[in-house]
PDB file of C-alpha atoms in Angstrom:
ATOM      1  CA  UNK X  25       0.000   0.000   0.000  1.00 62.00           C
ATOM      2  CA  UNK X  26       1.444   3.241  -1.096  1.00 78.00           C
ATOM      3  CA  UNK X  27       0.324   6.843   0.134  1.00 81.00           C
ATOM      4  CA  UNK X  28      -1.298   7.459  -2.869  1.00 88.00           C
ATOM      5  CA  UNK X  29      -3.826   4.938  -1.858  1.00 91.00           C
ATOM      6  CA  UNK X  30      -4.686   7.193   1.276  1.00 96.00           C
ATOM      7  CA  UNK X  31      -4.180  10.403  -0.229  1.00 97.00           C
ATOM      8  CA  UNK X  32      -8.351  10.785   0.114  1.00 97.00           C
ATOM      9  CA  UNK X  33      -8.197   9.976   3.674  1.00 97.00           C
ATOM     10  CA  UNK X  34      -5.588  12.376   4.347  1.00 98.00           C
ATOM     11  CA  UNK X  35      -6.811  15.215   2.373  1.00 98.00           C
ATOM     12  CA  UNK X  36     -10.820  14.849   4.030  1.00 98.00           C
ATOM     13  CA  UNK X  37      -8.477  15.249   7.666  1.00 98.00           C
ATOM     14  CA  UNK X  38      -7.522  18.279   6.616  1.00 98.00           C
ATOM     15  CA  UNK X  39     -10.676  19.052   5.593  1.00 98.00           C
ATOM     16  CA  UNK X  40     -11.812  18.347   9.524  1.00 98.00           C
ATOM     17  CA  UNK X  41      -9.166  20.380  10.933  1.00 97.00           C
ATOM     18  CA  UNK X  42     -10.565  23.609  10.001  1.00 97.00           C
ATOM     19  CA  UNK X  43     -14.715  22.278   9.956  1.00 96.00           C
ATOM     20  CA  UNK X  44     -15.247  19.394  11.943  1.00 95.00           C
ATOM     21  CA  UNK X  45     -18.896  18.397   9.956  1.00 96.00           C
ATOM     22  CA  UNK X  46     -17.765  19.053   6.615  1.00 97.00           C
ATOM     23  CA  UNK X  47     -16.178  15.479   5.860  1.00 97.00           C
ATOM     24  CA  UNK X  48     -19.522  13.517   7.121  1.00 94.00           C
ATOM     25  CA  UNK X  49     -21.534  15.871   5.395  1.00 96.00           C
ATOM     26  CA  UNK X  50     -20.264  15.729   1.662  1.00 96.00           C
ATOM     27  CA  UNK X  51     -20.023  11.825   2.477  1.00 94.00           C
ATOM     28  CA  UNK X  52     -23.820  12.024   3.581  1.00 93.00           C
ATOM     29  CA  UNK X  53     -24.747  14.253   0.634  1.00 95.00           C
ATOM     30  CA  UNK X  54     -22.872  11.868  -2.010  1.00 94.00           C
ATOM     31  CA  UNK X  55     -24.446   8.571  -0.569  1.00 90.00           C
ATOM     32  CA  UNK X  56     -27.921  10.487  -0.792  1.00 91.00           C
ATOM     33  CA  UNK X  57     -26.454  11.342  -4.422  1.00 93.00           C
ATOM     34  CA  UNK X  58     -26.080   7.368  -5.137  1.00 91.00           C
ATOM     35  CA  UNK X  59     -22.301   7.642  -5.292  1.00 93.00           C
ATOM     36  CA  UNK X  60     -20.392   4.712  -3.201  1.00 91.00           C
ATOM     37  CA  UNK X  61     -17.226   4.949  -1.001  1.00 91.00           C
ATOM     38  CA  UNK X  62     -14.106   2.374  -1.140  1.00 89.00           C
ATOM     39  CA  UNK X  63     -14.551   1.953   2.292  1.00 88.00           C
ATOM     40  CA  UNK X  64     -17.625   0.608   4.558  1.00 78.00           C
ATOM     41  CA  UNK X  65     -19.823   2.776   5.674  1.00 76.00           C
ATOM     42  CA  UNK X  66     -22.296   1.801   8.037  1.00 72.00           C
ATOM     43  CA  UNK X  67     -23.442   4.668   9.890  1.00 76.00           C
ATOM     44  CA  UNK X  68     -23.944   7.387   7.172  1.00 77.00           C
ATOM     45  CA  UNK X  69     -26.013   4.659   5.106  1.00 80.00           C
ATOM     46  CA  UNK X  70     -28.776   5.114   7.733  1.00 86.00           C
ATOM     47  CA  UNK X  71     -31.095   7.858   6.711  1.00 88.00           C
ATOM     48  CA  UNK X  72     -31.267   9.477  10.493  1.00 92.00           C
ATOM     49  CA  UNK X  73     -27.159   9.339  10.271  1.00 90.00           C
ATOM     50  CA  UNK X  74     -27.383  11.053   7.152  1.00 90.00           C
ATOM     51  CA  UNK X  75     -29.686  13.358   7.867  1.00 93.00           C
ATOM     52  CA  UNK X  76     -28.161  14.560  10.759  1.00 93.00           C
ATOM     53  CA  UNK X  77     -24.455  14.708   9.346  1.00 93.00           C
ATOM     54  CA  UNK X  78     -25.953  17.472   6.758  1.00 94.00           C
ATOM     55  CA  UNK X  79     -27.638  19.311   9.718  1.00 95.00           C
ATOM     56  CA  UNK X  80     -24.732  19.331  11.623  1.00 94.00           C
ATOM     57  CA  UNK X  81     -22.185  20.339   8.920  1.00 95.00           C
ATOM     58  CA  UNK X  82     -25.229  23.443   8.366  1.00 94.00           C
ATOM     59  CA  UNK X  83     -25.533  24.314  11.931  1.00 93.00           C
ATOM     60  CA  UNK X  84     -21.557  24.698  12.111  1.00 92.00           C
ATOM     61  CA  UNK X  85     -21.195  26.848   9.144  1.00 92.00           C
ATOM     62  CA  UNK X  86     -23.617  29.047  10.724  1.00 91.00           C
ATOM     63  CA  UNK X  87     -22.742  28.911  14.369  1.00 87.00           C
ATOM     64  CA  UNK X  88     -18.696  29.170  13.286  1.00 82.00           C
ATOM     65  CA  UNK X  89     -20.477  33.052  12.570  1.00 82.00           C
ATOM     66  CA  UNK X  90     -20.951  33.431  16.709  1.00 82.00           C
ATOM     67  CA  UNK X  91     -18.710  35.622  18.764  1.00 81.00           C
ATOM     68  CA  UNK X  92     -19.171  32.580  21.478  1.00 86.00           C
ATOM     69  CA  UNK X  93     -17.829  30.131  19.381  1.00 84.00           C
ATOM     70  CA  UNK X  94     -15.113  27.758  21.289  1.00 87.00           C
ATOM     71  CA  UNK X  95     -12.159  27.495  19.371  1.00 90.00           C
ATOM     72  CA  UNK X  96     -11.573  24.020  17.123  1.00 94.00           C
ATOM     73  CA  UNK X  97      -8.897  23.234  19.295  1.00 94.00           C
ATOM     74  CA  UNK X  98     -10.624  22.923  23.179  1.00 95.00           C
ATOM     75  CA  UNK X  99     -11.429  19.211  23.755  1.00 96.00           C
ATOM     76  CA  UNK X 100     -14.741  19.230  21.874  1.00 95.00           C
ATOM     77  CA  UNK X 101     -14.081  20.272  19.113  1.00 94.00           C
ATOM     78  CA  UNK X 102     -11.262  18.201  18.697  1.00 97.00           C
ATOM     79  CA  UNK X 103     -13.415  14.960  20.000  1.00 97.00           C
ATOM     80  CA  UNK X 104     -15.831  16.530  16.783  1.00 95.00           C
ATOM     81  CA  UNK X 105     -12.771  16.185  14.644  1.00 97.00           C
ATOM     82  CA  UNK X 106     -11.433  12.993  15.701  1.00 97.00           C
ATOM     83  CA  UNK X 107     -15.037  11.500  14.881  1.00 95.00           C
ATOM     84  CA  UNK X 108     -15.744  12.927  12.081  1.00 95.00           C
ATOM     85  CA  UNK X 109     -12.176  12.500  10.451  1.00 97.00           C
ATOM     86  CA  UNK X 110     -12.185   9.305  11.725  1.00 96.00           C
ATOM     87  CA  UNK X 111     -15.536   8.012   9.811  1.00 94.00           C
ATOM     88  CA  UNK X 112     -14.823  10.111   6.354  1.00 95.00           C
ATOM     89  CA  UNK X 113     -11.448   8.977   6.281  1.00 96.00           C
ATOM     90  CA  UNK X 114     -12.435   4.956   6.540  1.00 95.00           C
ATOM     91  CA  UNK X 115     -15.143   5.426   4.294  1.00 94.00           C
ATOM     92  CA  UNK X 116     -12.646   6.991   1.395  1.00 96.00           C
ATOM     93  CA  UNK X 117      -9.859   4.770   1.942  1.00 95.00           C
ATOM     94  CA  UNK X 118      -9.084   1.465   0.292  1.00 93.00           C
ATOM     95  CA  UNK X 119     -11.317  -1.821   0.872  1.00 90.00           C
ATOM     96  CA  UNK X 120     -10.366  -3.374   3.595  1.00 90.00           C
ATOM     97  CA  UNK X 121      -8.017  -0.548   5.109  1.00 94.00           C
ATOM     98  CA  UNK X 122     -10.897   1.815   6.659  1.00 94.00           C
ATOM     99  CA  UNK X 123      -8.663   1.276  10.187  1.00 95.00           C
ATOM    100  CA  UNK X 124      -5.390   2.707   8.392  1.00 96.00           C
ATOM    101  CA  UNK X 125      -7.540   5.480   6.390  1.00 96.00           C
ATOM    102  CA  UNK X 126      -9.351   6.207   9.872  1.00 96.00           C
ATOM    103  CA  UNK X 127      -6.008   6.424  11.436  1.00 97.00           C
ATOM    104  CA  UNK X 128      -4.020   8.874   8.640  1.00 98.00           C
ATOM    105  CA  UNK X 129      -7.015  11.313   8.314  1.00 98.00           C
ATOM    106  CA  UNK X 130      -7.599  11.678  12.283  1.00 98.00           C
ATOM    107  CA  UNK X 131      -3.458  11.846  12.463  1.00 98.00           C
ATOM    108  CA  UNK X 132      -3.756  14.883  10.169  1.00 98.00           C
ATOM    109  CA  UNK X 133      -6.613  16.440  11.171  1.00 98.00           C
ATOM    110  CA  UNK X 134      -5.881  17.215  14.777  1.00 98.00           C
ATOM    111  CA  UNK X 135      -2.383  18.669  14.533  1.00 97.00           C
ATOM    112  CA  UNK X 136      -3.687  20.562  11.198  1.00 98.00           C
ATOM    113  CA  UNK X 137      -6.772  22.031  13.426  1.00 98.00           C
ATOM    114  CA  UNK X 138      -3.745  23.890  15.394  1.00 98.00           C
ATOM    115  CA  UNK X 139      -2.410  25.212  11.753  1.00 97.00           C
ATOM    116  CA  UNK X 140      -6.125  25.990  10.937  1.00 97.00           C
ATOM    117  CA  UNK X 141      -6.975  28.042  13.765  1.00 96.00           C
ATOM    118  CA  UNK X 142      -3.497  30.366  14.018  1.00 97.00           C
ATOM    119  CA  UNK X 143      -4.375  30.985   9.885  1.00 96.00           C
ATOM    120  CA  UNK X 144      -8.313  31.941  10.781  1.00 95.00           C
ATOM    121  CA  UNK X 145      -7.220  34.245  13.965  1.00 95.00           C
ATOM    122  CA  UNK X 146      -5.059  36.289  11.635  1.00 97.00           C
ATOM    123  CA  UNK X 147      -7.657  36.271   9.088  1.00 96.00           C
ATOM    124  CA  UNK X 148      -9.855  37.796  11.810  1.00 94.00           C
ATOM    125  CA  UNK X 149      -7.867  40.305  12.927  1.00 96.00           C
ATOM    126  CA  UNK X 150      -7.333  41.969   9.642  1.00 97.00           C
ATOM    127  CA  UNK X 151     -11.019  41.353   8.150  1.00 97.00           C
ATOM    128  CA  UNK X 152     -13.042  40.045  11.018  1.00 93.00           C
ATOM    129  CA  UNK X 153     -15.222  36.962  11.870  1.00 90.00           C
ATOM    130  CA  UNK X 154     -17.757  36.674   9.206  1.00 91.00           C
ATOM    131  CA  UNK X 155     -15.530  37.530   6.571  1.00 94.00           C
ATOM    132  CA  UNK X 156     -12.823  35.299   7.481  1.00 94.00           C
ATOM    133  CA  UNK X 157     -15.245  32.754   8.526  1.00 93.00           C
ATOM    134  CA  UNK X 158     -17.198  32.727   4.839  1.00 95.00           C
ATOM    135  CA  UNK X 159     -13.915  32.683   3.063  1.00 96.00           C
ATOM    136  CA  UNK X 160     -12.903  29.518   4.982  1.00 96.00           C
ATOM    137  CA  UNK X 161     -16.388  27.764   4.797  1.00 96.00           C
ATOM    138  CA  UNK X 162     -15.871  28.558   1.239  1.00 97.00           C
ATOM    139  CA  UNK X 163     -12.788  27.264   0.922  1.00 97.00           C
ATOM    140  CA  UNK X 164     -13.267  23.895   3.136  1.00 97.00           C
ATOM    141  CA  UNK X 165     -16.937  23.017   1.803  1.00 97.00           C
ATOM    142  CA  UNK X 166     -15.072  23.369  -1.633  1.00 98.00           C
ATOM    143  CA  UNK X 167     -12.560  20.705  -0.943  1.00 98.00           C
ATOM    144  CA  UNK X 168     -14.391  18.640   0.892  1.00 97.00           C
ATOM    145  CA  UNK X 169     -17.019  18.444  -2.138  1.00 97.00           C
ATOM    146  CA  UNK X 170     -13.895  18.254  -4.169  1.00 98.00           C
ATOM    147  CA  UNK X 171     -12.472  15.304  -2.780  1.00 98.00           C
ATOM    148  CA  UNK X 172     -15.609  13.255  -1.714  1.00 97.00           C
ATOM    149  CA  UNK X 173     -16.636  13.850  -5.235  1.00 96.00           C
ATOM    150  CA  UNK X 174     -12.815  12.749  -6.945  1.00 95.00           C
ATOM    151  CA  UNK X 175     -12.893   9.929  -4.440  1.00 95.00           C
ATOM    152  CA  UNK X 176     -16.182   8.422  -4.849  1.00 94.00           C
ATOM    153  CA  UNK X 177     -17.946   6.941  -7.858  1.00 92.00           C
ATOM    154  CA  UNK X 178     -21.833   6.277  -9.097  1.00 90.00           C
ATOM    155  CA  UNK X 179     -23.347   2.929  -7.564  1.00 78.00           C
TER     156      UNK X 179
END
């Protein structure tokens, strides 16, 4: 197994160091698109999984927006990431490697969130929350969309 193999794994970790939702919710929204993963999937097959990954990935775009919002790195939302990396990166990697593709997208997501979060607090300071925030959601919904979509096919 080469790294090429997990490049989709690692690339939808980064995508859950900056929003923790995005990689279950493009995963979500390409299953309810009919497009199958390399990996198992169990839990986004089920429609109340699915349903709730897109409401989640939603709800943190918007609430990303708040002047209380923790940062990504405080135990929870690294937990969020951890999860969320965890399950995207399985489902994109290789049949029968979902452990390793878990392992190499969770193992770049959380020391990436710490990358992540210096870049969006000196985004803020020069052009504020919102702004900053919209250019990353822009940015991070793009390539997770990007790479669910590149690493997935039609059923």
């Amino acid at each position: 197994m080469n790294i090429r193999s997990l490049l989709s794994s690692i690339l939808i970790g980064a995508v859950a160091s900056a929003r923790s939702m995005t990689p279950m919710a493009t995963i979500a929204a390409a299953r309810l698109a009919g497009r199958h993963t390399t990996g198992q999937l169990v839990l986004l097959d089920r429609p109340v999984f699915k349903a709730g990954a897109l409401v989640m990935g939603a709800a943190e775009l918007y609430g990303d927006k708040m002047k209380t919002a923790p940062d990504r790195t405080v135990f929870l939302g690294l937990l969020a990431r951890v999860l969320s990396a965890g399950i995207a990166g399985a489902a994109l990697a290789p049949e029968a490697r979902e452990k390793t593709g878990a392992a190499v997208a969770v193992a770049t997501a959380v020391p990436l969130a710490y990358l992540t979060l210096a870049g969006r607090k000196g985004a803020m300071a020069r052009i504020g929350q919102t702004k900053s925030g919209l250019i990353e959601d822009a940015l991070i919904v793009a390539a997770g969309v990007a790479i669910v979509a590149l690493s997935t096919r039609p059923k």
